[in-house]
Coordinates of C-alpha atoms in Angstrom, one line a residue:
Chain A
M755 CA -49.5 -54.4 -0.8
S756 CA -47.1 -51.4 -0.8
E757 CA -44.6 -50.8 -3.6
I758 CA -41.3 -52.9 -2.5
V759 CA -38.3 -50.4 -2.3
K760 CA -35.4 -52.2 -3.1
T761 CA -32.2 -51.4 -1.0
G762 CA -29.7 -52.3 -3.6
I763 CA -27.6 -53.8 -1.0
E764 CA -26.0 -56.9 -2.0
G765 CA -27.5 -59.9 -0.1
F766 CA -29.9 -57.9 1.6
D767 CA -32.7 -57.6 -0.9
E768 CA -32.0 -61.5 -1.8
A769 CA -32.9 -62.4 1.8
F770 CA -35.6 -59.7 2.4
G771 CA -36.9 -58.6 -0.9
G772 CA -36.1 -54.7 0.4
F773 CA -38.3 -52.4 2.3
C774 CA -42.1 -51.2 1.6
R775 CA -42.6 -47.8 0.5
G776 CA -43.7 -45.6 3.4
Q777 CA -41.9 -47.1 6.0
V778 CA -39.5 -46.0 8.8
I779 CA -36.6 -48.4 9.8
M780 CA -34.5 -48.1 12.7
V781 CA -30.9 -49.1 12.2
L782 CA -29.4 -49.8 15.8
G783 CA -26.0 -50.7 16.8
N784 CA -23.2 -49.7 19.2
A785 CA -20.5 -47.2 18.0
G786 CA -18.7 -48.8 14.9
S787 CA -21.2 -51.3 14.1
G788 CA -22.0 -49.9 10.5
K789 CA -25.0 -48.1 10.9
T790 CA -23.9 -45.2 9.0
T791 CA -22.4 -47.2 6.1
F792 CA -25.7 -49.4 5.8
C793 CA -27.7 -46.1 5.5
A794 CA -25.3 -44.7 3.0
K795 CA -25.2 -47.8 0.9
F796 CA -29.1 -47.7 1.1
L797 CA -28.9 -44.0 -0.4
Y798 CA -26.0 -44.4 -2.9
E799 CA -27.3 -47.7 -4.4
G800 CA -31.0 -45.9 -4.8
A801 CA -29.8 -43.2 -6.6
R802 CA -27.4 -45.0 -8.7
K803 CA -29.5 -48.1 -9.6
F804 CA -32.8 -47.0 -9.2
K805 CA -32.4 -43.3 -9.8
E806 CA -34.3 -42.4 -6.7
P807 CA -33.3 -39.2 -4.9
G808 CA -31.9 -39.3 -1.3
V809 CA -31.3 -37.1 1.5
F810 CA -28.9 -37.8 4.6
I811 CA -29.4 -35.8 7.5
N812 CA -26.6 -36.4 9.8
T813 CA -26.6 -35.4 13.3
I814 CA -22.8 -36.5 13.9
E815 CA -20.5 -36.4 11.2
N816 CA -19.7 -33.4 9.0
K817 CA -20.3 -33.6 5.1
K818 CA -16.2 -33.8 4.2
E819 CA -15.5 -36.8 6.8
F820 CA -18.6 -38.4 5.3
Y821 CA -17.9 -38.0 1.9
E822 CA -14.2 -39.0 2.2
Y823 CA -15.1 -42.1 4.0
M824 CA -17.5 -43.1 1.8
K825 CA -15.3 -42.5 -1.1
E826 CA -13.1 -45.1 0.4
L827 CA -15.6 -47.7 0.5
G828 CA -16.6 -47.1 -3.2
M829 CA -19.4 -44.7 -2.8
D830 CA -18.9 -41.5 -4.5
F831 CA -21.6 -39.3 -3.2
E832 CA -20.0 -35.9 -4.6
S833 CA -20.7 -37.1 -8.2
L834 CA -24.4 -37.9 -7.0
E835 CA -24.7 -34.5 -5.5
R836 CA -23.9 -33.1 -8.8
E837 CA -26.6 -34.9 -10.9
G838 CA -29.2 -33.7 -8.2
L839 CA -29.6 -37.3 -6.8
F840 CA -28.3 -36.6 -3.5
R841 CA -28.1 -33.9 -0.6
Y842 CA -26.3 -34.0 2.6
V843 CA -27.7 -32.1 5.6
E844 CA -25.8 -31.6 8.7
I845 CA -27.6 -30.9 11.9
L846 CA -24.4 -31.2 13.9
T847 CA -25.5 -29.4 17.3
P848 CA -29.1 -30.9 18.1
T849 CA -30.1 -29.2 21.2
S850 CA -33.4 -30.2 23.0
K851 CA -34.7 -26.9 22.4
D852 CA -34.6 -26.9 18.4
A853 CA -33.7 -30.2 17.4
L854 CA -37.1 -31.4 16.5
M855 CA -37.9 -28.1 14.6
N856 CA -34.7 -28.6 12.6
L857 CA -35.4 -32.2 11.9
S858 CA -38.9 -31.1 10.6
K859 CA -37.4 -28.3 8.7
E860 CA -34.4 -30.0 7.1
L861 CA -36.3 -33.3 6.5
T862 CA -39.2 -31.7 5.2
K863 CA -37.7 -28.9 3.0
H864 CA -35.0 -31.2 1.3
A865 CA -37.1 -34.5 0.6
I866 CA -39.8 -32.0 -0.9
E867 CA -37.5 -30.0 -3.0
C868 CA -35.6 -32.9 -4.3
N869 CA -38.5 -35.3 -4.3
A870 CA -36.5 -37.6 -2.2
K871 CA -37.6 -41.2 -2.2
R872 CA -34.9 -42.3 0.3
I873 CA -34.3 -40.5 3.7
V874 CA -31.7 -41.2 6.3
V875 CA -31.5 -39.5 9.8
D876 CA -28.0 -40.6 11.2
S877 CA -28.5 -40.3 14.4
I878 CA -32.1 -39.8 15.7
T879 CA -30.7 -40.4 19.2
P880 CA -29.4 -37.0 20.2
I881 CA -32.5 -35.5 18.9
F882 CA -35.2 -37.7 20.2
M883 CA -33.6 -38.4 23.6
L884 CA -32.6 -35.1 25.0
G885 CA -35.9 -33.9 25.4
P886 CA -39.5 -35.4 24.4
S887 CA -41.3 -37.8 26.9
I888 CA -42.0 -41.2 25.9
E889 CA -45.5 -40.4 24.8
A890 CA -44.2 -37.4 22.5
R891 CA -41.7 -39.5 20.9
A892 CA -44.3 -42.1 20.1
I893 CA -46.5 -39.4 18.5
L894 CA -43.5 -37.7 16.7
H895 CA -42.6 -41.3 15.3
N896 CA -46.3 -41.6 13.8
A897 CA -45.8 -38.2 12.5
L898 CA -42.6 -39.0 10.5
K899 CA -44.2 -42.0 9.4
T900 CA -47.3 -40.0 8.3
L901 CA -44.6 -37.7 6.4
V902 CA -42.7 -40.5 5.1
R903 CA -45.7 -42.3 3.5
E904 CA -46.8 -38.8 2.1
L905 CA -43.5 -38.1 0.4
G906 CA -43.5 -41.6 -1.0
A907 CA -40.1 -42.4 0.6
V908 CA -38.4 -44.8 3.1
L909 CA -36.8 -43.6 6.0
L910 CA -34.0 -45.0 7.9
I911 CA -33.2 -43.7 11.2
T912 CA -30.1 -44.8 13.1
G913 CA -30.1 -45.1 16.8
E914 CA -27.1 -45.4 19.2
M915 CA -26.7 -48.5 21.8
P916 CA -24.2 -47.9 24.2
L917 CA -21.3 -49.9 23.9
G918 CA -22.1 -53.2 26.1
N919 CA -25.8 -52.5 26.0
E920 CA -28.3 -54.8 24.2
R921 CA -31.3 -52.5 24.8
I922 CA -33.3 -51.7 21.9
G923 CA -34.7 -48.0 21.4
H924 CA -36.0 -46.5 24.6
G925 CA -39.1 -47.8 25.4
V926 CA -41.3 -46.9 22.6
E927 CA -39.4 -47.1 19.3
E928 CA -39.0 -50.6 18.8
F929 CA -43.3 -50.5 18.7
V930 CA -43.9 -48.0 16.3
V931 CA -41.4 -48.4 13.7
D932 CA -41.7 -50.8 10.8
G933 CA -38.5 -52.4 11.0
I934 CA -35.7 -53.0 13.4
I935 CA -32.2 -53.9 12.2
K936 CA -29.3 -54.5 14.6
L937 CA -25.9 -54.4 13.8
K938 CA -22.9 -55.9 15.9
L939 CA -19.2 -56.3 15.7
E940 CA -18.2 -58.9 17.8
V941 CA -14.7 -58.9 18.5
P942 CA -13.5 -62.1 19.8
E943 CA -10.2 -62.9 22.0
A944 CA -8.8 -64.5 19.1
G945 CA -9.4 -64.6 15.5
A946 CA -11.2 -62.1 13.0
P947 CA -13.8 -59.7 14.1
R948 CA -17.4 -60.7 13.1
R949 CA -20.0 -58.3 11.8
I950 CA -23.8 -59.5 12.3
M951 CA -27.0 -58.0 11.2
E952 CA -29.7 -59.0 13.2
V953 CA -33.4 -58.3 11.8
L954 CA -35.6 -58.1 14.4
K955 CA -38.4 -56.8 13.0
L956 CA -39.6 -56.0 9.3
R957 CA -43.5 -55.6 8.6
G958 CA -44.7 -56.8 5.3
R959 CA -41.5 -58.8 4.7
P960 CA -40.8 -62.6 5.4
L961 CA -38.0 -63.2 8.2
S962 CA -36.7 -66.9 7.6
R963 CA -33.8 -66.3 9.9
A964 CA -32.4 -63.5 11.9
F965 CA -28.9 -63.6 11.7
Y966 CA -26.4 -62.7 8.9
D967 CA -23.1 -61.7 8.5
F968 CA -21.9 -58.7 6.7
E969 CA -19.0 -56.9 5.9
I970 CA -18.0 -53.5 5.2
G971 CA -15.2 -52.5 2.8
A972 CA -14.3 -51.3 -0.8
P973 CA -15.4 -52.0 -3.4
T974 CA -18.9 -52.9 -2.3
G975 CA -19.4 -50.7 0.7
F976 CA -21.6 -53.1 2.7
K977 CA -22.5 -56.5 1.5
V978 CA -24.7 -59.1 3.5
Y979 CA -23.6 -63.0 3.2
L980 CA -26.7 -65.1 2.8
S981 CA -24.7 -68.2 4.1
G982 CA -25.9 -70.2 1.2
V983 CA -29.5 -70.8 3.2
L984 CA -31.8 -68.6 1.0
E985 CA -29.6 -68.5 -2.1
E986 CA -30.8 -71.4 -4.6
L987 CA -27.8 -73.7 -4.6
E988 CA -26.4 -73.7 -7.9
S989 CA -23.6 -75.6 -9.8
S990 CA -22.7 -76.4 -13.3
I991 CA -22.0 -80.0 -13.6
N992 CA -20.7 -82.0 -16.8
L993 CA -19.6 -85.6 -15.9
E994 CA -17.3 -85.4 -18.7
D995 CA -15.7 -82.5 -17.8
R996 CA -13.1 -83.8 -15.4
I997 CA -9.8 -82.1 -14.3
N998 CA -6.6 -84.4 -14.0
T999 CA -5.0 -84.0 -10.7
G1000 CA -1.3 -84.2 -12.5
V1001 CA -0.4 -87.2 -10.3
E1002 CA -0.2 -90.6 -12.0
G1003 CA -2.6 -93.1 -10.8
I1004 CA -4.7 -91.0 -8.7
D1005 CA -6.8 -90.0 -11.6
E1006 CA -7.3 -93.5 -12.3
M1007 CA -8.6 -94.4 -8.7
L1008 CA -11.1 -91.4 -9.3
G1009 CA -12.7 -92.6 -12.4
G1010 CA -11.0 -90.3 -14.6
G1011 CA -9.7 -87.6 -12.5
L1012 CA -12.1 -84.8 -10.5
V1013 CA -15.6 -83.7 -11.9
R1014 CA -15.1 -79.9 -12.7
N1015 CA -17.1 -77.5 -10.1
T1016 CA -17.3 -80.3 -7.2
S1017 CA -15.7 -80.1 -4.0
T1018 CA -12.8 -82.2 -2.6
L1019 CA -11.6 -82.8 0.6
I1020 CA -7.8 -83.9 1.0
V1021 CA -7.4 -85.5 4.4
G1022 CA -4.3 -86.8 6.2
P1023 CA -1.9 -86.8 9.0
P1024 CA 1.3 -84.7 8.9
G1025 CA 3.6 -85.7 6.6
S1026 CA 1.3 -87.8 4.7
G1027 CA 1.8 -85.6 1.3
K1028 CA -1.2 -83.7 1.2
T1029 CA 0.7 -80.6 0.5
L1030 CA 2.8 -82.0 -2.0
F1031 CA -0.3 -83.6 -3.9
M1032 CA -2.2 -80.4 -3.7
L1033 CA 0.6 -78.3 -5.3
T1034 CA 1.5 -81.1 -8.0
L1035 CA -2.3 -80.5 -8.8
A1036 CA -2.1 -76.6 -8.7
A1037 CA 1.2 -76.8 -11.0
E1038 CA 0.0 -79.2 -13.5
N1039 CA -3.0 -77.6 -14.2
T1040 CA -1.8 -74.1 -14.3
L1041 CA 0.6 -75.4 -17.1
K1042 CA -2.4 -76.6 -18.8
G1043 CA -4.0 -73.3 -18.8
E1044 CA -6.4 -73.3 -15.9
R1045 CA -6.6 -70.6 -13.3
V1046 CA -5.4 -71.7 -10.4
A1047 CA -5.1 -70.4 -6.9
F1048 CA -3.4 -72.0 -4.1
I1049 CA -4.3 -70.4 -0.3
T1050 CA -2.3 -71.7 2.6
F1051 CA -2.7 -70.7 6.2
E1052 CA 0.3 -72.5 7.3
E1053 CA 3.5 -71.6 5.1
P1054 CA 4.7 -68.5 3.7
R1055 CA 4.7 -68.1 0.2
Q1056 CA 8.6 -68.4 -0.5
Q1057 CA 8.1 -71.9 1.3
I1058 CA 5.8 -72.8 -1.2
Y1059 CA 7.7 -72.0 -4.0
A1060 CA 10.7 -73.5 -2.5
T1061 CA 8.2 -76.7 -2.4
L1062 CA 7.3 -76.1 -5.8
K1063 CA 11.1 -76.2 -6.9
F1064 CA 11.6 -79.3 -4.9
L1065 CA 8.7 -81.0 -7.2
R1066 CA 10.8 -79.6 -10.3
Y1067 CA 8.4 -76.8 -11.3
D1068 CA 9.7 -73.4 -12.0
P1069 CA 7.6 -71.2 -9.6
D1070 CA 8.2 -68.3 -11.9
E1071 CA 7.0 -69.9 -14.9
L1072 CA 3.7 -70.8 -12.9
E1073 CA 3.5 -67.3 -11.6
R1074 CA 3.7 -66.2 -15.4
K1075 CA 1.0 -68.8 -16.2
G1076 CA -1.6 -67.5 -13.7
L1077 CA -0.8 -69.3 -10.6
R1078 CA -1.8 -67.4 -7.6
V1079 CA -0.3 -68.2 -4.4
L1080 CA -1.8 -66.6 -1.4
S1081 CA -0.3 -67.3 2.1
L1082 CA -2.8 -65.7 4.4
N1083 CA -2.7 -65.5 8.2
P1084 CA -5.6 -67.2 9.8
R1085 CA -6.0 -64.9 12.5
A1086 CA -6.4 -61.9 10.5
I1087 CA -8.6 -63.1 7.8
T1088 CA -12.1 -62.1 7.7
M1089 CA -14.8 -64.0 6.3
R1090 CA -15.3 -61.1 3.6
A1091 CA -11.7 -61.6 2.5
F1092 CA -12.2 -65.0 2.3
Y1093 CA -15.4 -64.7 0.0
D1094 CA -13.7 -62.1 -1.7
V1095 CA -10.8 -64.3 -2.8
V1096 CA -13.6 -66.7 -4.2
Q1097 CA -15.3 -64.4 -6.1
G1098 CA -12.7 -62.1 -7.2
F1099 CA -10.8 -65.2 -8.5
S1100 CA -14.1 -66.2 -10.1
R1101 CA -14.3 -63.2 -12.0
L1102 CA -10.4 -63.5 -12.9
S1103 CA -11.2 -66.5 -14.7
E1104 CA -14.1 -65.2 -16.7
G1105 CA -16.0 -68.2 -16.8
K1106 CA -13.2 -70.6 -18.3
G1107 CA -13.1 -72.6 -15.1
S1108 CA -10.9 -72.4 -12.3
L1109 CA -9.1 -74.1 -9.2
L1110 CA -9.3 -72.9 -6.0
I1111 CA -7.0 -75.0 -3.6
V1112 CA -6.9 -74.1 0.2
D1113 CA -4.5 -76.0 2.3
G1114 CA -4.7 -76.5 6.1
I1115 CA -8.2 -75.4 6.5
N1116 CA -8.1 -76.9 9.7
S1117 CA -6.3 -73.5 11.0
L1118 CA -9.6 -71.6 10.5
R1119 CA -11.2 -73.8 12.9
K1120 CA -9.1 -72.4 15.4
E1121 CA -10.0 -68.7 14.5
F1122 CA -13.6 -69.2 13.5
G1123 CA -14.5 -71.4 16.3
V1124 CA -18.4 -72.4 16.1
N1125 CA -18.6 -70.7 12.9
F1126 CA -15.7 -73.0 11.1
H1127 CA -18.2 -75.4 9.6
R1128 CA -20.4 -72.5 8.3
V1129 CA -17.4 -70.6 6.6
V1130 CA -16.2 -73.9 5.2
R1131 CA -20.0 -74.7 3.9
D1132 CA -20.2 -71.1 2.7
L1133 CA -17.0 -71.4 0.9
V1134 CA -18.0 -74.5 -1.1
L1135 CA -21.4 -73.2 -2.1
Q1136 CA -19.8 -70.0 -3.1
A1137 CA -17.3 -71.7 -5.0
K1138 CA -19.7 -74.0 -6.8
K1139 CA -21.9 -70.9 -7.6
A1140 CA -19.0 -69.0 -9.2
E1141 CA -18.1 -72.6 -11.0
V1142 CA -14.8 -72.6 -9.2
T1143 CA -13.6 -76.2 -8.3
V1144 CA -12.8 -76.3 -4.8
I1145 CA -10.2 -78.6 -3.2
F1146 CA -9.3 -78.1 0.4
S1147 CA -7.2 -80.3 3.0
I1148 CA -7.6 -80.9 6.6
L1149 CA -5.3 -82.3 9.3
K1150 CA -6.4 -85.7 10.3
E1151 CA -5.8 -85.8 14.2
R1152 CA -6.6 -87.9 16.8
E1153 CA -8.4 -85.6 19.0
A1154 CA -12.4 -85.9 19.2
T1155 CA -12.7 -82.2 18.2
S1156 CA -11.1 -82.8 15.0
K1157 CA -13.2 -86.1 14.4
E1158 CA -16.3 -83.9 14.6
A1159 CA -15.1 -81.3 12.1
L1160 CA -14.0 -84.0 9.8
T1161 CA -17.4 -85.7 9.9
Y1162 CA -18.9 -82.4 8.9
L1163 CA -16.7 -81.6 6.2
S1164 CA -17.0 -85.2 4.8
T1165 CA -20.6 -84.6 4.1
L1166 CA -19.9 -81.4 2.7
A1167 CA -17.2 -82.8 0.3
D1168 CA -18.0 -84.2 -2.9
N1169 CA -14.7 -86.3 -3.3
I1170 CA -12.5 -87.5 -0.2
I1171 CA -9.1 -88.4 -0.7
E1172 CA -7.3 -89.7 2.1
F1173 CA -3.6 -90.0 2.8
R1174 CA -1.9 -91.9 5.4
V1175 CA 1.4 -93.2 6.8
A1176 CA 2.0 -96.5 7.6
E1177 CA 4.6 -97.6 9.5
K1178 CA 6.0 -101.5 9.2
E1179 CA 9.4 -102.1 8.0
R1180 CA 9.5 -98.8 6.8
V1181 CA 7.6 -95.6 6.4
R1182 CA 5.0 -95.8 3.5
R1183 CA 2.8 -93.2 2.2
E1184 CA -0.7 -94.4 1.3
V1185 CA -3.5 -92.9 -0.7
F1186 CA -7.2 -94.1 -1.3
V1187 CA -10.5 -92.6 -2.0
L1188 CA -13.1 -92.6 0.4
K1189 CA -15.8 -91.0 -1.9
A1190 CA -16.3 -89.4 -5.4
R1191 CA -19.9 -88.7 -6.1
M1192 CA -20.7 -89.2 -9.4
S1193 CA -17.7 -91.4 -10.3
S1194 CA -16.9 -95.0 -10.3
I1195 CA -13.6 -95.3 -7.9
S1196 CA -11.3 -97.6 -7.1
T1197 CA -11.8 -99.0 -3.4
E1198 CA -8.0 -99.9 -3.7
I1199 CA -5.5 -98.5 -1.0
R1200 CA -2.3 -97.7 -3.1
E1201 CA 1.2 -96.4 -2.1
L1202 CA 2.3 -92.9 -2.7
E1203 CA 5.7 -92.5 -4.3
L1204 CA 8.1 -89.5 -4.4
K1205 CA 10.3 -90.5 -6.9
E1206 CA 12.8 -87.8 -8.5
G1207 CA 10.6 -85.0 -7.3
R1208 CA 7.4 -86.2 -8.6
L1209 CA 4.6 -88.2 -6.8
K1210 CA 3.0 -91.2 -8.3
V1211 CA 0.8 -93.9 -7.0
R1212 CA 1.9 -97.5 -7.5
Chain B
M1425 CA -57.6 -5.5 22.2
A1426 CA -55.0 -6.9 19.7
E1427 CA -56.0 -7.8 16.3
S1428 CA -55.9 -11.4 16.7
E1429 CA -57.9 -11.3 20.0
R1430 CA -60.6 -9.4 17.9
F1431 CA -60.5 -11.9 15.0
I1432 CA -60.6 -14.8 17.6
K1433 CA -63.5 -13.3 19.3
E1434 CA -65.4 -12.4 15.8
L1435 CA -65.1 -16.1 14.8
M1436 CA -66.2 -17.5 17.9
E1437 CA -69.5 -15.4 17.7
E1438 CA -69.6 -16.6 14.1
F1439 CA -69.7 -20.1 15.1
E1440 CA -71.6 -19.6 18.1
N1441 CA -74.4 -18.3 16.0
K1442 CA -74.3 -21.0 13.4
G1443 CA -74.9 -23.3 16.6
F1444 CA -71.5 -24.4 17.2
M1445 CA -70.4 -25.1 20.8
V1446 CA -67.3 -23.0 21.3
N1447 CA -64.5 -23.6 23.7
R1448 CA -61.6 -20.9 23.6
R1449 CA -58.2 -21.8 24.8
G1450 CA -59.1 -25.6 24.9
F1451 CA -57.5 -28.6 25.3
I1452 CA -57.8 -32.1 23.6
E1453 CA -56.4 -35.3 25.2
G1454 CA -54.3 -37.2 22.7
I1455 CA -54.4 -40.7 22.4
S1456 CA -50.9 -40.8 23.9
G1457 CA -52.3 -38.9 27.1
I1458 CA -50.8 -35.8 25.9
R1459 CA -53.1 -32.6 26.3
H1460 CA -52.9 -30.7 23.0
Y1461 CA -53.7 -27.0 23.2
F1462 CA -55.7 -25.3 20.7
D1463 CA -56.9 -21.5 20.4
I1464 CA -60.3 -22.7 19.7
I1465 CA -62.2 -25.7 19.6
L1466 CA -65.4 -25.9 17.7
E1467 CA -67.9 -28.7 18.5
D1468 CA -70.9 -29.4 16.2
P1469 CA -73.5 -30.3 18.9
K1470 CA -75.5 -32.4 16.3
S1471 CA -72.7 -34.7 15.3
G1472 CA -70.4 -34.4 18.4
R1473 CA -67.8 -33.6 15.6
K1474 CA -64.9 -31.5 17.0
I1475 CA -62.6 -29.2 15.0
A1476 CA -59.5 -27.5 16.5
F1477 CA -58.5 -24.1 15.3
S1478 CA -55.3 -22.3 15.7
L1479 CA -54.0 -18.8 14.6
T1480 CA -50.2 -18.6 14.3
D1481 CA -47.9 -16.1 12.6
R1482 CA -46.1 -18.8 10.3
I1483 CA -46.1 -22.5 9.2
R1484 CA -42.7 -23.7 7.8
Y1485 CA -41.2 -26.8 7.3
E1486 CA -40.1 -26.6 10.6
H1487 CA -43.5 -27.0 12.0
V1488 CA -44.9 -29.9 10.0
L1489 CA -43.6 -32.6 12.2
S1490 CA -45.4 -31.0 15.4
I1491 CA -48.3 -30.1 13.2
L1492 CA -48.9 -33.7 12.2
A1493 CA -48.0 -35.1 15.3
M1494 CA -50.7 -33.1 17.2
R1495 CA -53.0 -33.8 14.3
I1496 CA -52.7 -37.8 14.8
D1497 CA -52.6 -37.9 18.4
S1498 CA -55.3 -35.7 19.2
D1499 CA -57.5 -37.3 16.1
T1500 CA -59.2 -34.1 15.3
P1501 CA -59.2 -32.3 12.0
H1502 CA -57.4 -28.8 12.5
V1503 CA -57.7 -25.4 10.7
I1504 CA -54.9 -23.0 11.1
V1505 CA -55.1 -19.3 10.2
A1506 CA -51.1 -17.9 9.4
N1507 CA -49.9 -14.8 8.0
E1508 CA -47.7 -16.8 6.0
V1509 CA -47.8 -20.6 5.1
E1510 CA -44.9 -22.5 2.8
P1511 CA -46.9 -23.4 -0.2
S1512 CA -45.1 -26.8 -0.9
I1513 CA -46.7 -28.2 2.7
E1514 CA -50.1 -26.8 2.4
E1515 CA -51.1 -29.6 0.5
L1516 CA -49.3 -32.1 2.3
L1517 CA -51.2 -30.9 5.3
R1518 CA -54.4 -30.9 4.0
K1519 CA -54.4 -34.6 2.9
Y1520 CA -54.1 -35.0 6.9
N1521 CA -57.1 -32.8 7.4
V1522 CA -55.0 -29.8 8.4
F1523 CA -56.6 -27.1 6.6
T1524 CA -54.3 -23.9 6.6
I1525 CA -55.7 -20.4 5.5
S1526 CA -53.1 -18.0 5.2
F1527 CA -53.0 -14.1 4.6
N1528 CA -50.4 -14.4 1.9
R1529 CA -53.2 -15.9 -0.4
P1530 CA -54.1 -12.9 -2.7
K1531 CA -57.8 -12.7 -1.6
F1532 CA -56.9 -12.0 2.0
S1533 CA -54.0 -9.6 1.1
M1534 CA -56.3 -6.7 1.5
L1535 CA -56.9 -7.6 5.2
M1536 CA -53.5 -7.1 5.8
S1537 CA -53.7 -3.9 8.2
L1538 CA -57.0 -5.5 9.8
P1539 CA -59.0 -2.4 10.5
T1540 CA -62.6 -3.5 12.4
K1541 CA -64.6 -3.5 9.2
D1542 CA -62.2 -5.7 7.6
I1543 CA -61.7 -8.2 10.3
K1544 CA -65.5 -8.9 10.2
Q1545 CA -65.4 -9.4 6.6
F1546 CA -62.2 -11.7 6.9
T1547 CA -63.9 -13.5 9.7
K1548 CA -66.8 -14.4 7.3
M1549 CA -64.5 -15.4 4.7
V1550 CA -62.4 -17.8 7.2
T1551 CA -65.8 -19.2 8.8
S1552 CA -66.9 -19.9 5.2
E1553 CA -63.8 -21.7 4.1
I1554 CA -63.9 -23.6 7.7
L1555 CA -67.6 -24.7 6.6
R1556 CA -66.5 -25.7 3.3
F1557 CA -63.5 -27.8 5.1
L1558 CA -66.0 -29.4 7.1
S1559 CA -68.4 -30.3 4.3
T1560 CA -65.5 -31.8 2.6
I1561 CA -64.9 -34.3 5.5
S1562 CA -68.2 -34.7 6.8
G1563 CA -69.2 -37.4 4.4
G1564 CA -66.5 -39.6 5.8
S1565 CA -64.8 -39.6 8.9
V1566 CA -63.6 -36.6 10.0
T1567 CA -60.3 -38.1 10.9

């Protein structure tokens, strides 16, 4: 079996293990889909983590633009170049007449001179598509493979797909290369753009599923999200280690509070007290020294601070003690940003345990559409892995679509606390615990009271 | 007659005398269907094994891909005599049964001017190198 070459790209190696030495991999996509960044990351991490020299042959972008852009994404190629681990080669005006000879010259020369183990040609399209026939391209691909195998390298070649075109290669490439990775940027009419990696072929490596989300941005540059499927699900649970909600009576109903590192769903109609409960939980735990982040998709931060004041907390003091309140526009949030919040937050807490409270997660349902369940699932699994206790609320509505979402989230959550509003002689807020895994819970429906700015149950 | 033509003529005679079938300016149809041109195609009548021969000015980095492409597609060992061969690619090509003989090797340096007498001598040396090359690949598959 050929030697496995780890890409160093977070998520990709976990999913596929990497490439095999001697392989030629085609990275396809429309303009702006992330091909160059994927390839750059492959070279960058190869040099940085595995000390494998790399050559980037670019037919599109000049060196200065490339270095500047990659630096913004956290990849400093200049320093790698100084260390002799990287070479950037420009063939900026490939013509049909001399393009192949130029490619042969630059690839062979630089790869031999610096003993390159990773080579990128970005893009092969202008070189291969201008002149040679399909037969000639096939044998040239074979020659490339032979050369790469002899060099003991891995070659990534990028290919352009015209916008709106789903066609792969130009009739031969897909058969001769060892792997095909297709990158896509989907821009929905509403909501955040989504980047998708589709691995169509990868000789010698298992393909358990075809689609992966990925994101481009600093500091990682390029990151593939595993959606929890191939990751081993992990969490650290100690039944004795519980978090108090800070609301008198509810901890007792939960059998002594929320077990740390579990997920809790707060359900209720508008005005039932969900936000007040979650803010109380956030404030009380911040005061106890927990790391707490409160994310809302519905209210500006100032409004959250005003509500905290209403609950007789001092927002400035809470902020000083580490409470992070993030008011995010669900229309603008990307999946990456969401995950980064969880992971960044986990790093901040330095393993001391922390709480992530997300108010109004249903706002994301409108933006992420059919991907909503997956996003929440990933959020919960990532949080558990990062030892973050996650509490999220969803509005309980009467529409069927809402019920469907609720059913799914109910399965996902370890604990469910439901709030409701009863209208008899007076409006009365009620609370009950529907589910609390690993706990003996009270089955009572109790009244939630707001007295002198503080919540408690009777 | 140009020196290169004289050399090729001498070489063809050498191999004809050794019982090879010699085809001047021959084509080999590759697996892809493309016809690849070579200066000489030698064929051992006993084994039916073919070997392609080319005479060129230089073999540099820019020629590697096309040489390998021809070699793989034609599925035929290839000998190339050149004035100059980039040393770092000589070994690489050799692994794929592309054998290069260059004038820039010291033993051939005396033949740079190529007077008639020396062409004969040079041709004999090339012939002997090609035969040695053939013997290294004849034990197994030529390709």
